[in-house]
mmCIF file of C-alpha atoms and ligand atoms in Angstrom:
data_model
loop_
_atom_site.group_PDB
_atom_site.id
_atom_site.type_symbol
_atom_site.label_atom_id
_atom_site.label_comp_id
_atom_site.label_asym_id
_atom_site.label_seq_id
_atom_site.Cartn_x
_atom_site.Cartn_y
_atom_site.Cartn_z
ATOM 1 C CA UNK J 1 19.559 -4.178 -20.121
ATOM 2 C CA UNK J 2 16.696 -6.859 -20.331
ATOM 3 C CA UNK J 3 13.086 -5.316 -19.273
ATOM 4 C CA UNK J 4 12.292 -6.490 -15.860
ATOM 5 C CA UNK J 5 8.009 -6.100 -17.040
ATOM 6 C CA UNK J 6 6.960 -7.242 -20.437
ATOM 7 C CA UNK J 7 4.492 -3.931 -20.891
ATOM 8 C CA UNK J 8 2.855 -5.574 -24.904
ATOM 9 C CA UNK J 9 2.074 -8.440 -22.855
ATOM 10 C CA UNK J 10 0.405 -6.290 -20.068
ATOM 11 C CA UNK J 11 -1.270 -4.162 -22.908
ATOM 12 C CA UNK J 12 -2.530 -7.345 -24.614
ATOM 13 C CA UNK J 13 -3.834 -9.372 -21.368
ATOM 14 C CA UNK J 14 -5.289 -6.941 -19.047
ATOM 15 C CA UNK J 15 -9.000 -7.263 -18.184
ATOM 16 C CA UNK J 16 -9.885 -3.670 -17.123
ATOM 17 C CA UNK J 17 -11.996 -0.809 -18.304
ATOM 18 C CA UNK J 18 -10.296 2.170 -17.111
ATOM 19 C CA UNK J 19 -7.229 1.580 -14.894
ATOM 20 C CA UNK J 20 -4.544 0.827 -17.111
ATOM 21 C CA UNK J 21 -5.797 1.928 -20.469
ATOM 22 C CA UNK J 22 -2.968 4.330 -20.687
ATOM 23 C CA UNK J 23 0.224 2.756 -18.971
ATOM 24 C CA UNK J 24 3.379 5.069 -18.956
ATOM 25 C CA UNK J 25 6.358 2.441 -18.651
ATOM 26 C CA UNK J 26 9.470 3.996 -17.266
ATOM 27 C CA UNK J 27 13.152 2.147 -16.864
ATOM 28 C CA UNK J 28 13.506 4.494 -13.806
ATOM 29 C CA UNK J 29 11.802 7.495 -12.419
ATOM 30 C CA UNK J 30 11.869 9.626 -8.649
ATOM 31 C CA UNK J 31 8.841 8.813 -7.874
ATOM 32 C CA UNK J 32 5.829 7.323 -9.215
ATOM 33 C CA UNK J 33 3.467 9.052 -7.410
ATOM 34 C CA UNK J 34 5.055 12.689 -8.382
ATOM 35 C CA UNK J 35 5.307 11.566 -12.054
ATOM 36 C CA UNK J 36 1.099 10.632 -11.698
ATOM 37 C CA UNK J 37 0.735 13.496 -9.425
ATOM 38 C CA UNK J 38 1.954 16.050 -12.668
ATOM 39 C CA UNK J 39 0.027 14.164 -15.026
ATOM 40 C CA UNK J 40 -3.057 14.326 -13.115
ATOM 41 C CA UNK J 41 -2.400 17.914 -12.807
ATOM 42 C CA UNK J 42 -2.479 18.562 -16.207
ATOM 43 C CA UNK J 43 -5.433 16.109 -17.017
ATOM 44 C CA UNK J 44 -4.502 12.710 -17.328
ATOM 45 C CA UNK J 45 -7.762 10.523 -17.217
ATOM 46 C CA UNK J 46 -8.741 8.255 -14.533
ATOM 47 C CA UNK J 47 -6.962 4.736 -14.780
ATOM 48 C CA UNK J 48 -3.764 6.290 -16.424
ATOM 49 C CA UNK J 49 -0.959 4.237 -14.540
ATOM 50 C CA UNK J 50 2.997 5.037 -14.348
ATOM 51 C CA UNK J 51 4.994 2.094 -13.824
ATOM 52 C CA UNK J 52 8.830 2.361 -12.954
ATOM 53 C CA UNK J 53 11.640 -0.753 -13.100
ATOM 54 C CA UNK J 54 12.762 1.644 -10.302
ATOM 55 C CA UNK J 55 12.751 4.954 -8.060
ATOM 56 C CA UNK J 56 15.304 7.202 -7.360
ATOM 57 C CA UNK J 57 13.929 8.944 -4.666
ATOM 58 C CA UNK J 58 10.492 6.877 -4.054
ATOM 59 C CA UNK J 59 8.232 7.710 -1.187
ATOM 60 C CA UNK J 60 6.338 6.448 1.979
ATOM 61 C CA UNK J 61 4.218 8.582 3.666
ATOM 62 C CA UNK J 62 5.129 11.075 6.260
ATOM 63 C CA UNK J 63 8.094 11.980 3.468
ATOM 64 C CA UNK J 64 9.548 9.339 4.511
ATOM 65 C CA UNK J 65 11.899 7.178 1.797
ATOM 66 C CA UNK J 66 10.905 4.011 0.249
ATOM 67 C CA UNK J 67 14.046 2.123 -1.414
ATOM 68 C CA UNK J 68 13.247 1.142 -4.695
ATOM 69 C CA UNK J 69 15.522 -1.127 -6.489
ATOM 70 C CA UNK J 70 15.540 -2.604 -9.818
ATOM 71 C CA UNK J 71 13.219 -5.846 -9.425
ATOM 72 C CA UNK J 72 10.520 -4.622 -7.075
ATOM 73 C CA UNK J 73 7.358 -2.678 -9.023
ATOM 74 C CA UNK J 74 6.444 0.104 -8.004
ATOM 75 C CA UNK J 75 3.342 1.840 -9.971
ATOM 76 C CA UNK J 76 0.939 4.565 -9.363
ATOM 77 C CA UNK J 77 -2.615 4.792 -10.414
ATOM 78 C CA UNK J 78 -4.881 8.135 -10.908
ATOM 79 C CA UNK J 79 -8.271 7.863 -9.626
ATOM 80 C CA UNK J 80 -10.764 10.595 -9.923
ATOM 81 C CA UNK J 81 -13.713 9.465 -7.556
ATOM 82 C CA UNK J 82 -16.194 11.708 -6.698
ATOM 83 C CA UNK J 83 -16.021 11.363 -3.249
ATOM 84 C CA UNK J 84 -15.502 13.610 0.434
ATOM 85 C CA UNK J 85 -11.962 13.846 1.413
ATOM 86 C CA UNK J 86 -12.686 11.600 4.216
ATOM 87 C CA UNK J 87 -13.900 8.816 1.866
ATOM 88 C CA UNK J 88 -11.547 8.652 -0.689
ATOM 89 C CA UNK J 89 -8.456 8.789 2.242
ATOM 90 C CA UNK J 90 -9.986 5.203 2.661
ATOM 91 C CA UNK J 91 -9.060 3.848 -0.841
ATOM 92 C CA UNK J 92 -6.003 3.016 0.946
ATOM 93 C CA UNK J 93 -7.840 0.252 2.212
ATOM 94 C CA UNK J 94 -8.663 -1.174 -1.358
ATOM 95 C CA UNK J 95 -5.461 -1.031 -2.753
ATOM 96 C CA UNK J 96 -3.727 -2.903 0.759
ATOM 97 C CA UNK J 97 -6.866 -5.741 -0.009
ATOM 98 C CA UNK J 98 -6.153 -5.583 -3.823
ATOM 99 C CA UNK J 99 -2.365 -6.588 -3.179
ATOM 100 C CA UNK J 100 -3.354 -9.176 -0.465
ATOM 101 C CA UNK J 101 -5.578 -10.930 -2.836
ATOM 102 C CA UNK J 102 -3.416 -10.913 -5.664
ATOM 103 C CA UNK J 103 -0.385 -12.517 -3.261
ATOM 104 C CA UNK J 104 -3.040 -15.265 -2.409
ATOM 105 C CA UNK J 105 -4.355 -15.803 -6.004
ATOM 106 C CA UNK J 106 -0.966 -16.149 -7.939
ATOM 107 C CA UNK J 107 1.294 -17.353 -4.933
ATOM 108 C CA UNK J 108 -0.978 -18.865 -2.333
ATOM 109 C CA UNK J 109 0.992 -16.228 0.237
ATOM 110 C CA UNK J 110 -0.963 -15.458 3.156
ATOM 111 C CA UNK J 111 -0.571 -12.088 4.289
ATOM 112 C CA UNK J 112 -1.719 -9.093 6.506
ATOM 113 C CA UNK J 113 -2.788 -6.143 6.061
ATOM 114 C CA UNK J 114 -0.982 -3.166 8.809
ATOM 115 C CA UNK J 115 -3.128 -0.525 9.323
ATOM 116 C CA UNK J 116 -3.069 2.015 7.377
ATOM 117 C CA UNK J 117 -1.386 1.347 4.148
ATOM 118 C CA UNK J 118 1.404 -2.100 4.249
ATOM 119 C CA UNK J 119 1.037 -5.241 3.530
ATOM 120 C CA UNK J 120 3.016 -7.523 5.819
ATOM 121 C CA UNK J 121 4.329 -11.283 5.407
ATOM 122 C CA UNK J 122 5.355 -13.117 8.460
ATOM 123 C CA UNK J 123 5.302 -9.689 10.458
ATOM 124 C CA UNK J 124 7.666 -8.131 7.669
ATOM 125 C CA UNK J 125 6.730 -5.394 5.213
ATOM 126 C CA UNK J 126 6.583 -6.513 1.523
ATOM 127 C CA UNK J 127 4.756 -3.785 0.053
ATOM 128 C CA UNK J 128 3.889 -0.187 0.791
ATOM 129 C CA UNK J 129 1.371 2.244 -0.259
ATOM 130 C CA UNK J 130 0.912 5.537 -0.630
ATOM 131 C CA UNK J 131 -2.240 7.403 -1.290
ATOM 132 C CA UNK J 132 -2.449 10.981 -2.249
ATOM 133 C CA UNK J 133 -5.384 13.463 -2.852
ATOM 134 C CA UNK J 134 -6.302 16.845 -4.291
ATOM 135 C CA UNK J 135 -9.028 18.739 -3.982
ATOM 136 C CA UNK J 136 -9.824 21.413 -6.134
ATOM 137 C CA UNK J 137 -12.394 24.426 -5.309
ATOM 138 C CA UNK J 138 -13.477 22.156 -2.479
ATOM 139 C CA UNK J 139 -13.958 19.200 -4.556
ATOM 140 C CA UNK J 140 -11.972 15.904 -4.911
ATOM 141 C CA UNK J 141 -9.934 16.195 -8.511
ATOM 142 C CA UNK J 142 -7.876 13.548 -7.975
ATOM 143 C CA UNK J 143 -5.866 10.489 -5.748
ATOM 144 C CA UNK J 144 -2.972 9.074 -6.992
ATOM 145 C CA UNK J 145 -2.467 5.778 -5.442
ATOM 146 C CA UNK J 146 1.141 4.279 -5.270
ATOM 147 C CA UNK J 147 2.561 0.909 -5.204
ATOM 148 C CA UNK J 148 5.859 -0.483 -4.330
ATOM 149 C CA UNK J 149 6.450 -4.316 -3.771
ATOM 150 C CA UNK J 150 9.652 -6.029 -2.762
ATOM 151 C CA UNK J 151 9.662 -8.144 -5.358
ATOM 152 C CA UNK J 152 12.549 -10.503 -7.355
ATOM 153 C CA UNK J 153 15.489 -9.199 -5.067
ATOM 154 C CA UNK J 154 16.963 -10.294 -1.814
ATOM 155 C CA UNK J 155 16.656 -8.039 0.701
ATOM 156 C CA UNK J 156 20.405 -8.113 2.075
ATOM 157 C CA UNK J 157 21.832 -7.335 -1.245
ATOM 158 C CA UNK J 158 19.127 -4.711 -1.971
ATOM 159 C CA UNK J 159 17.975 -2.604 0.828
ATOM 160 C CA UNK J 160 20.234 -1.006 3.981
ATOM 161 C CA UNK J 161 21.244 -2.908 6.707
ATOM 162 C CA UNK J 162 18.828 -0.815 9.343
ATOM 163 C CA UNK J 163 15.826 -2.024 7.230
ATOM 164 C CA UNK J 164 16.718 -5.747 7.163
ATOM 165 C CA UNK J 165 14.438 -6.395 10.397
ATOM 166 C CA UNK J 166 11.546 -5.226 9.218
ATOM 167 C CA UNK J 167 11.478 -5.950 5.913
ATOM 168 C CA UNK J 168 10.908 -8.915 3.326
ATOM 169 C CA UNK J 169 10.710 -9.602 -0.666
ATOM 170 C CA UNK J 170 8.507 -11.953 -2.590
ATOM 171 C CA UNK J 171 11.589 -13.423 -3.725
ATOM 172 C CA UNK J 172 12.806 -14.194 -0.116
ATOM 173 C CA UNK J 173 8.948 -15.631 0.853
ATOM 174 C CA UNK J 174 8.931 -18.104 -1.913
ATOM 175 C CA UNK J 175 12.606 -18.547 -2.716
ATOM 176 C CA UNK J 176 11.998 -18.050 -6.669
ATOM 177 C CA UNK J 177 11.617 -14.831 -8.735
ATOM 178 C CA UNK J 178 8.395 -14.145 -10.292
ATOM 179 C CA UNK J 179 6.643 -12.794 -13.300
ATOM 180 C CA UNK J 180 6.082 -8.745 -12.354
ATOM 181 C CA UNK J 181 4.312 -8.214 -14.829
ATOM 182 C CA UNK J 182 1.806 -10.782 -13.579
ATOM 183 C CA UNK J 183 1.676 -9.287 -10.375
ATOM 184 C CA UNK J 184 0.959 -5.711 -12.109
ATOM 185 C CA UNK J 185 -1.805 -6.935 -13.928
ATOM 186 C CA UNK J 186 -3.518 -9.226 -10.695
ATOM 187 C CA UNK J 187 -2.855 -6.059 -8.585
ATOM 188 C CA UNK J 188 -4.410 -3.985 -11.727
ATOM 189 C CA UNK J 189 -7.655 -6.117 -11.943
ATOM 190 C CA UNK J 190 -8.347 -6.195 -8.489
ATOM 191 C CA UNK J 191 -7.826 -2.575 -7.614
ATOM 192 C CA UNK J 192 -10.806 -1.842 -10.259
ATOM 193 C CA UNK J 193 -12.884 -4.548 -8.841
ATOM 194 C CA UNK J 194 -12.291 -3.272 -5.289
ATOM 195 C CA UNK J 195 -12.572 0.238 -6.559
ATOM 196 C CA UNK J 196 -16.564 0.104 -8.358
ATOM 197 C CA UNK J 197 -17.272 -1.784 -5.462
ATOM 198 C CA UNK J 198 -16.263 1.477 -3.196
ATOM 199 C CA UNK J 199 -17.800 3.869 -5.283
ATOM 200 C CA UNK J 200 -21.120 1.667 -5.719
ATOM 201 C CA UNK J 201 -21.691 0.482 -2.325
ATOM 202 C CA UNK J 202 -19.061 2.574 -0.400
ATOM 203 C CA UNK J 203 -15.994 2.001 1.977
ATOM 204 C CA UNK J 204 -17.410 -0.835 4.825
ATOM 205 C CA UNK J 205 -17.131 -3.996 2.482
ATOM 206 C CA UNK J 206 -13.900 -3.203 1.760
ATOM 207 C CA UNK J 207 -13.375 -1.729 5.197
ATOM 208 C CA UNK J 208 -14.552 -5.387 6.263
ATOM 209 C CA UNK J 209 -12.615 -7.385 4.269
ATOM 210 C CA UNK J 210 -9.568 -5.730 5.134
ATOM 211 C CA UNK J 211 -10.270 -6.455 8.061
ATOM 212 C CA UNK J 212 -10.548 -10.107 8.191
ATOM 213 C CA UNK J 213 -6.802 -9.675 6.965
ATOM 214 C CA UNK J 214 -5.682 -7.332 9.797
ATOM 215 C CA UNK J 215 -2.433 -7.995 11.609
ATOM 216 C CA UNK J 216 -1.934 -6.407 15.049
ATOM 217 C CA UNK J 217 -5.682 -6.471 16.580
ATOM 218 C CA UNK J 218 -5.789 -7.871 20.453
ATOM 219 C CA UNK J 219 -2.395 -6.859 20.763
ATOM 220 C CA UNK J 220 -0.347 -4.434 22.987
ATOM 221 C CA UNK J 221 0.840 -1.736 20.158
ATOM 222 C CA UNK J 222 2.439 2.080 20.190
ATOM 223 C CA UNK J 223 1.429 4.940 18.385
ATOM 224 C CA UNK J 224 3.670 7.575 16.905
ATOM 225 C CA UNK J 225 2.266 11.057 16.402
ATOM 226 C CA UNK J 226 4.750 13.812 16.154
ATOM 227 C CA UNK J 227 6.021 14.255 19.717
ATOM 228 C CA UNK J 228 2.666 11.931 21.050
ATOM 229 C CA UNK J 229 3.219 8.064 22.295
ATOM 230 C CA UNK J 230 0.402 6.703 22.737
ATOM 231 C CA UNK J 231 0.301 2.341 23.643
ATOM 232 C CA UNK J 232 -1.778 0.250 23.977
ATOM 233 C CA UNK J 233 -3.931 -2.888 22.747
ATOM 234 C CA UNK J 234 -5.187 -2.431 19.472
ATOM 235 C CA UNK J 235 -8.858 -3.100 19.242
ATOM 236 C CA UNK J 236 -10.760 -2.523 15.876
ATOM 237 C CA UNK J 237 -10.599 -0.051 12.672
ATOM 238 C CA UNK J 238 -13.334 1.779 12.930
ATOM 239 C CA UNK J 239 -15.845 2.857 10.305
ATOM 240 C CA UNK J 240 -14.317 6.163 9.973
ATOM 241 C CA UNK J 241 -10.791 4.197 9.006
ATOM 242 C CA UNK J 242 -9.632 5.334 12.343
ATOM 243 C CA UNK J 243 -7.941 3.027 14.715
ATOM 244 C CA UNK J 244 -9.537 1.696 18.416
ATOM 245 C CA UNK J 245 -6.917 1.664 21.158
ATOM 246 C CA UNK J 246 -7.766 0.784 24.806
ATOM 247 C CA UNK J 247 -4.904 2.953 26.208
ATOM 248 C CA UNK J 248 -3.069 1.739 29.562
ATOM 249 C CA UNK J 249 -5.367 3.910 31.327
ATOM 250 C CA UNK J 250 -8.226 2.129 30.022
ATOM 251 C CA UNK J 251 -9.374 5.091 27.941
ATOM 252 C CA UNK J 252 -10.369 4.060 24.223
ATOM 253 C CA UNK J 253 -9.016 6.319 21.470
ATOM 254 C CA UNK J 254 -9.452 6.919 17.876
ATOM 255 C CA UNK J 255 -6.476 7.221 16.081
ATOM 256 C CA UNK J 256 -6.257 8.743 12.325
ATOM 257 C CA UNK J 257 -3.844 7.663 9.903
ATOM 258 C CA UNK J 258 -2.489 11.112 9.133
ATOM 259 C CA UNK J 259 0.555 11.686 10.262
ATOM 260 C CA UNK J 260 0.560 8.480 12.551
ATOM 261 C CA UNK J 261 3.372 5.769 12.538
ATOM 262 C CA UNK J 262 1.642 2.068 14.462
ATOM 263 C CA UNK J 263 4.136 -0.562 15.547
ATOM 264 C CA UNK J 264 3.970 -3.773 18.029
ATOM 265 C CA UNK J 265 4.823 -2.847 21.724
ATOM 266 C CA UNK J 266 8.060 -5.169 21.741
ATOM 267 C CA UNK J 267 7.457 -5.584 25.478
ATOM 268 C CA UNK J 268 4.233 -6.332 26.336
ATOM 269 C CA UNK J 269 5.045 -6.691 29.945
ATOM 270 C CA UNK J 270 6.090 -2.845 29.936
ATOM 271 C CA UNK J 271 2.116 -2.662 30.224
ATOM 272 C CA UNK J 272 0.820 -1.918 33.455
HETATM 273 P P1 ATP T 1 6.056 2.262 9.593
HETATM 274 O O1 ATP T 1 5.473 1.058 8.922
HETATM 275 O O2 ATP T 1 7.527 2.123 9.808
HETATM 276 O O3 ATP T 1 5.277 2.764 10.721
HETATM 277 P P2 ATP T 1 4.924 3.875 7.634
HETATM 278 O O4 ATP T 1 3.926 2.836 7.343
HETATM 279 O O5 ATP T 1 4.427 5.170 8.069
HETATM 280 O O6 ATP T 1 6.033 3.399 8.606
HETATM 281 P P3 ATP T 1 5.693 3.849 4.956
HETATM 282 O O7 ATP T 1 5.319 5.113 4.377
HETATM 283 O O8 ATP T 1 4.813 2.680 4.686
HETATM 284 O O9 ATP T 1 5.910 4.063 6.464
HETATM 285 O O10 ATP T 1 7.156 3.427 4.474
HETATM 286 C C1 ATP T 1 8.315 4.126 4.768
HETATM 287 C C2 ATP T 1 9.167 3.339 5.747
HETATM 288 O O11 ATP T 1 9.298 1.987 5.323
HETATM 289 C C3 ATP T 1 10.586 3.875 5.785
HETATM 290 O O12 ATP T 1 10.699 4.831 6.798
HETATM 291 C C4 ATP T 1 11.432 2.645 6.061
HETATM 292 O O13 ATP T 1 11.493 2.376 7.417
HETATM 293 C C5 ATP T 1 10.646 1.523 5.465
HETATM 294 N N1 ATP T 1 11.106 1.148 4.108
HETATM 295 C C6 ATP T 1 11.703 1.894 3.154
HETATM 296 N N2 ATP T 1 11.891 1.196 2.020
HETATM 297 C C7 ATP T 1 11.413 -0.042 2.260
HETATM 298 C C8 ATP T 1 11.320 -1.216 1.480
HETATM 299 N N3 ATP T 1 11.710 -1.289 0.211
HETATM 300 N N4 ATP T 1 10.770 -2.295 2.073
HETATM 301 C C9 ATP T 1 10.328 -2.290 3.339
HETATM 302 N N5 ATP T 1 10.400 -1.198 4.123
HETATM 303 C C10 ATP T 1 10.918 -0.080 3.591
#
C-alpha cells in the first residue's frame, strides 16, 4: 500500500533543531502517545517524534477513544522542559496554537481553539490533543504531546455515526485532500517556535494568543466533572490555564482542565 506521508521528504525539508531530529514512522501503531510514552521512558531525547498512518486504539483524554483512520496524522512529540507540573500542563496551549497557525498558513482555514486541548472548524472538532507528563523524584522528566488531525478522509465513511455531529476533516473543510506530510512539518516548525518561546518567556504569550483564537467565550456553556454539572457563560482562561465561568447563580468559578469535559449549553434559554 502507497505511504500516506513521504517521511525522506520530511527528513530532508524540516527546519527544526530538536523536534523531529529522530522521527519513528509507523504504518500503524495503538497509540502514539504510549509508543513516545515507552521511549521516553527508556531515554529517548527531547524532539524524538512517532508518527503513525494510523491508531488502533488511539486516545483522548479522560481514556476516552480517538478514531484514527488511515489518512488523518496522528504524531506524538517528547518534550523534556524543565518546568513545574502546573506549567508544562499548559503546553497544551502551544500545540492547539501551533495547529491553528499551521491550518491558516498552508490552507487559509480559520479556526478555534476549545479550551483545553481541540481545535475546532465551524464549531466541529478537526483535531485533538493530548498532553501527558511525568515527573520523576519530584521533577518534570518528560511530556509527550499527541496529535491527531482529521485529515484526507470523509467523515461519514470514516468515523461512527454518533460522532458525525461533532466532528469534521480537512478534507470535508476544503473539499480536496492534502499533502500530510506538509501539515506534519508546519505543525513541527511551529510547535518548536511556540515551544522556546514558552520556555524563554513563559506560558502568557502563548496563553494570549490562544486566546485571540478561543471559541466559546461570552457564551452560555456546561461543564462536566465526574458526577458535577456546572453551566454557565464562559468568561476568560485564566492565567493559571483554568477556565472563568459566571455560574447561574452569579458565582464565578475556576475550572481546571483535569478531568473536565466543556461543551455549548444547547439551550441557552434553559438559563435562568
Ligand atoms: P469533548 O470535546 O467531547 O468534551 P474531550 O475534549 O475531553 O471531549 P478528547 O480527548 O479531545 O475529548 O477526544 C475524545 C472524544 O472526541 C471522544 O470521546 C469522541 O467523542 C470524540 N472523537 C473521537 N474520535 C474523534 C475524531 N477522529 N474526530 C473528532 N472527534 C473524535
Amino acid at each position: 500500500m502507497k505511504k500516506t506521508i513521504n517521511i525522506d521528504k520530511i527528513h530532508e525539508g524540516l527546519c527544526t533543531k530538536h523536534i523531529g531530529a529522530r522521527i519513528i514512522f509507523l504504518h500503524e501503531t495503538s497509540s502514539t502517545n504510549d509508543l513516545a510514552k515507552e521511549l521516553a521512558f527508556s531515554g529517548s531525547p527531547e524532539g524524538t517524534v512517532v508518527l503513525a498512518e494510523a491508531q488502533t486504539n488511539g486516545r483522548g483524554r479522560l481514556g476516552r477513544e480517538w478514531v484514527s483512520p488511515r489518512g488523518g496524522l496522528y504524531f506524538s512529540v517528547i518534550l523534556r522542559p524543565r518546568l513545574a507540573a502546573s506549567e508544562a500542563a499548559k503546553l497544551v496551549f502551544a500545540a492547539g496554537l501551533a495547529v491553528v497557525e499551521a491550518l491558516d498558513e498552508l490552507y487559509c482555514l480559520r479556526t478555534e481553539t476549545k479550551w483545553p486541548n481541540d481545535v475546532i472548524v465551524n464549531g466541529r472538532k478537526v483535531c485533538g490533543i493530548l498532553s501527558e507528563m511525568n515527573m520523576r523524584n519530584g521533577l518534570m522528566d518528560f511530556v509527550v504531546v499527541g496529535f491527531g488531525v482529521n485529515a484526507n478522509f470523509d467523515i461519514k465513511k470514516a468515523l461512527p455515526e454518533p460522532l458525525w455531529a461533532n466532528a469534521t476533516s480537512l478534507w470535508t473543510e476544503l473539499g480536496r485532500k492534502i499533502e500530510l506530510g506538509a501539515l506534519f512539518k508546519e505543525v513541527l516548525e511551529r510547535l518548536e517556535k511556540l515551544y522556546n518561546s514558552f520556555l524563554k518567556n513563559g506560558s502568557s504569550p502563548v496563553l494570549r494568543e490562544w486566546k485571540k483564537h478561543a471559541a466559546f467565550f461570552g457564551e452560555y456553556v456546561e461543564v462536566i466533572s465526574g458526577n458535577e454539572y456546572l453551566s454557565g457563560l464562559a468568561l476568560d482562561i485564566e492565567d493559571d490555564g483554568s477556565l472563568t465561568i459566571k455560574l447561574d447563580d452569579g458565582k464565578v468559578k475556576h475550572v481546571f482542565a483535569g478531568d473536565v469535559s466543556l461543551r455549548r449549553k444547547s439551550n441557552p434559554m434553559s438559563f435562568k
